[in-house]
mmCIF file of C-alpha atoms in Angstrom:
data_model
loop_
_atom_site.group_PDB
_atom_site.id
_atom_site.type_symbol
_atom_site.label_atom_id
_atom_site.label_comp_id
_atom_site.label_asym_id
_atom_site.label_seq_id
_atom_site.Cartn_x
_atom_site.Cartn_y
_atom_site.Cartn_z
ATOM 1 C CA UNK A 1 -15.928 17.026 4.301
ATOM 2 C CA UNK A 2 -17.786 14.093 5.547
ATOM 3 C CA UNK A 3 -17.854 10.686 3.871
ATOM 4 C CA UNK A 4 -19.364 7.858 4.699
ATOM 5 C CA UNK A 5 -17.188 4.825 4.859
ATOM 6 C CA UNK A 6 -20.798 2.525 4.457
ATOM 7 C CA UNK A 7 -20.407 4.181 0.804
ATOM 8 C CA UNK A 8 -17.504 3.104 -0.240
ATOM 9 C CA UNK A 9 -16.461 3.395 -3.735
ATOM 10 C CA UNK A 10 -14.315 2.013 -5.813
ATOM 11 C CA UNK A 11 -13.137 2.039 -9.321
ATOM 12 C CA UNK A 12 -13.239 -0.004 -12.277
ATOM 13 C CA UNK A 13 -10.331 -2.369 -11.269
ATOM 14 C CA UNK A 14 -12.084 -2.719 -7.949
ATOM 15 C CA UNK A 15 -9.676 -0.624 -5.840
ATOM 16 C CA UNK A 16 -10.155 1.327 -2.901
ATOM 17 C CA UNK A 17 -9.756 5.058 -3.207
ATOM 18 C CA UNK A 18 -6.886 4.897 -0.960
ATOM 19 C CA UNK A 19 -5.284 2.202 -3.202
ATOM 20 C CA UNK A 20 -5.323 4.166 -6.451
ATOM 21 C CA UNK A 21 -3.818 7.314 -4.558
ATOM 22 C CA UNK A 22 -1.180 4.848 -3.174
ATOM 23 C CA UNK A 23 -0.630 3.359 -6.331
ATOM 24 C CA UNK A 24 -0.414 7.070 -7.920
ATOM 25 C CA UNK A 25 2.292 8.650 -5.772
ATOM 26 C CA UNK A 26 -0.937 10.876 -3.930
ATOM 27 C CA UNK A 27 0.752 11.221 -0.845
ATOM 28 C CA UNK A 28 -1.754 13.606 0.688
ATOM 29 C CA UNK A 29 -4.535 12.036 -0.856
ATOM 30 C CA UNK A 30 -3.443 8.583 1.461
ATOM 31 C CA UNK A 31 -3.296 11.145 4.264
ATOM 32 C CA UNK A 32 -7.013 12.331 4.052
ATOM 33 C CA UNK A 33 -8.107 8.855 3.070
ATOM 34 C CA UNK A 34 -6.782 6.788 6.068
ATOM 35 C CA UNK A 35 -8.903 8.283 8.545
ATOM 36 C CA UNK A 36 -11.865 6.750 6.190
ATOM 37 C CA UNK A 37 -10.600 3.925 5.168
ATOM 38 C CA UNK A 38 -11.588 0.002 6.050
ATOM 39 C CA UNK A 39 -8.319 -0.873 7.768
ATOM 40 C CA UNK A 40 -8.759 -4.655 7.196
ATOM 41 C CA UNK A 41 -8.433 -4.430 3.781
ATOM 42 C CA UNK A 42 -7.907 -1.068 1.967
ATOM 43 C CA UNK A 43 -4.672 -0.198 4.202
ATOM 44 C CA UNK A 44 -2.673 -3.418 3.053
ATOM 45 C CA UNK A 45 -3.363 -3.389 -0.337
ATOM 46 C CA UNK A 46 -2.958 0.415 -0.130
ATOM 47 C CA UNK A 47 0.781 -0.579 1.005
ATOM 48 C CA UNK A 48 1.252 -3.374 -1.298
ATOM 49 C CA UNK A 49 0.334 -0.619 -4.654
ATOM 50 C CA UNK A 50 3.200 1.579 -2.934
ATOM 51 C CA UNK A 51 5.587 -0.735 -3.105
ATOM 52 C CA UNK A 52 5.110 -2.401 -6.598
ATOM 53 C CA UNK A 53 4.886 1.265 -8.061
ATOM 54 C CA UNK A 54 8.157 2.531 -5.519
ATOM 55 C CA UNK A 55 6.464 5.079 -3.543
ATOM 56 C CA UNK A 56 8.750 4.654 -0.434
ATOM 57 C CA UNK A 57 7.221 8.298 0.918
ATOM 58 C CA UNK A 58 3.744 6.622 1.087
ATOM 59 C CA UNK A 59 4.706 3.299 2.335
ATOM 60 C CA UNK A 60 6.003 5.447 5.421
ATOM 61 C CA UNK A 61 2.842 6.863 5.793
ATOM 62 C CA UNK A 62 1.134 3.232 5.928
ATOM 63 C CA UNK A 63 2.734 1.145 7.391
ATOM 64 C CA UNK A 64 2.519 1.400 10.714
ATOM 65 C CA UNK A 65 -1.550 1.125 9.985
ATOM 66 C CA UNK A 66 -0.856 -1.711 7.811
ATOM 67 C CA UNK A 67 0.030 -5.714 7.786
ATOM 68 C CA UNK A 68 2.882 -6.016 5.737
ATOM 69 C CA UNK A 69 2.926 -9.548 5.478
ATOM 70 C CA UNK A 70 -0.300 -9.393 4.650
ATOM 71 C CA UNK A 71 0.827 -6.893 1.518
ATOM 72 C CA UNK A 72 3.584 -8.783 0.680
ATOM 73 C CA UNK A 73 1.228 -11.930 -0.352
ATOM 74 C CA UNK A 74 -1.090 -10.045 -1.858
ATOM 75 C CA UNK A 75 1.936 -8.659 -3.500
ATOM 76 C CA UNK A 76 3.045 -11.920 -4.721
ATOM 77 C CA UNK A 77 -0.681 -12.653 -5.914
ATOM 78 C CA UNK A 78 -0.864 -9.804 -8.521
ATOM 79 C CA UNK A 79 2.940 -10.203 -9.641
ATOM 80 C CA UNK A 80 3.077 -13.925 -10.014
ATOM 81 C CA UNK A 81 5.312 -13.439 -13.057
ATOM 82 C CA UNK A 82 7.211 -10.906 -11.942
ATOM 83 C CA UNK A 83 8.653 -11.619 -8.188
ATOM 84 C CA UNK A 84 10.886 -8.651 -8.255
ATOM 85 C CA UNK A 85 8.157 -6.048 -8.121
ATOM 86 C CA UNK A 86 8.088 -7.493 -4.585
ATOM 87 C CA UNK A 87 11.367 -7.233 -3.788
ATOM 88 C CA UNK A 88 11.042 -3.460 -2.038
ATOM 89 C CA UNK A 89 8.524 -4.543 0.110
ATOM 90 C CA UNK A 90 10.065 -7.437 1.197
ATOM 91 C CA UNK A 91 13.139 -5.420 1.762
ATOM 92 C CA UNK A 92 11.325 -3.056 4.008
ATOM 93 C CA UNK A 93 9.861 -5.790 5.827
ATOM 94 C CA UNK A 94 13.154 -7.835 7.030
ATOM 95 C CA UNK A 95 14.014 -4.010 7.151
ATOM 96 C CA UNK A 96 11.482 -3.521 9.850
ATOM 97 C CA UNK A 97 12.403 -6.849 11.166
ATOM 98 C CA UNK A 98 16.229 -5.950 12.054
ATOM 99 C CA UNK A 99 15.351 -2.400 13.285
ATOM 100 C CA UNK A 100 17.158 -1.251 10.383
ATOM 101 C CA UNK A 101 16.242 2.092 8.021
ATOM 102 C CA UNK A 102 15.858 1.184 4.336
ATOM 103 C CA UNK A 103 15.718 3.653 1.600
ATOM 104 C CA UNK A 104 16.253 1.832 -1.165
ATOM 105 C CA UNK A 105 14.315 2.026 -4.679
ATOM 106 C CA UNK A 106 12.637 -0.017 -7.356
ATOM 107 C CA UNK A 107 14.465 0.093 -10.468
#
């Protein structure tokens, strides 16, 4: 299957197809969506909808092809009431940062 990253689509909410599988748990969905993705902008956000929603298997997948600080504030953006949706990926990140593994879970 070919598609054409010029066509991008997205859905009502303005969200990248990676994003909503991201945001949904759709692990192999992510998988056969990175290669077509726009890595500037769909990859972080892709990471950031991971987090908020606790999918730690797909914020594996991403984020090595991601900017987590850059997901973090977008993060922060969306969930300005509600700074502990955040917390997991900012967990991950000083995670990252110490060369540490972290498995741990939204509540």
């Amino acid at each position: 299957m070919f598609v054409d990253p010029a066509q991008r689509r997205t859905t009502a909410y303005n969200c990248s197809a990676l994003t909503e599988a991201a945001a949904h748990g759709h692990i192999e969905c992510v998988r056969l969506l990175l290669p077509v993705s726009d890595p500037k902008t769909d990859n972080s956000a892709a990471l950031m909808m991971a987090a908020l929603h606790g999918h730690t298997d797909i914020m594996g997948v991403l984020w090595d092809v991601s900017e987590p600080q850059k997901a973090l504030a977008y993060a922060h953006i969306m969930e300005p009431n509600h700074p502990e949706r955040c917390v997991l990926l900012a967990q991950w990140i000083q995670a990252k940062a110490d060369n540490t593994i972290l498995t741990a879970q939204i509540g």
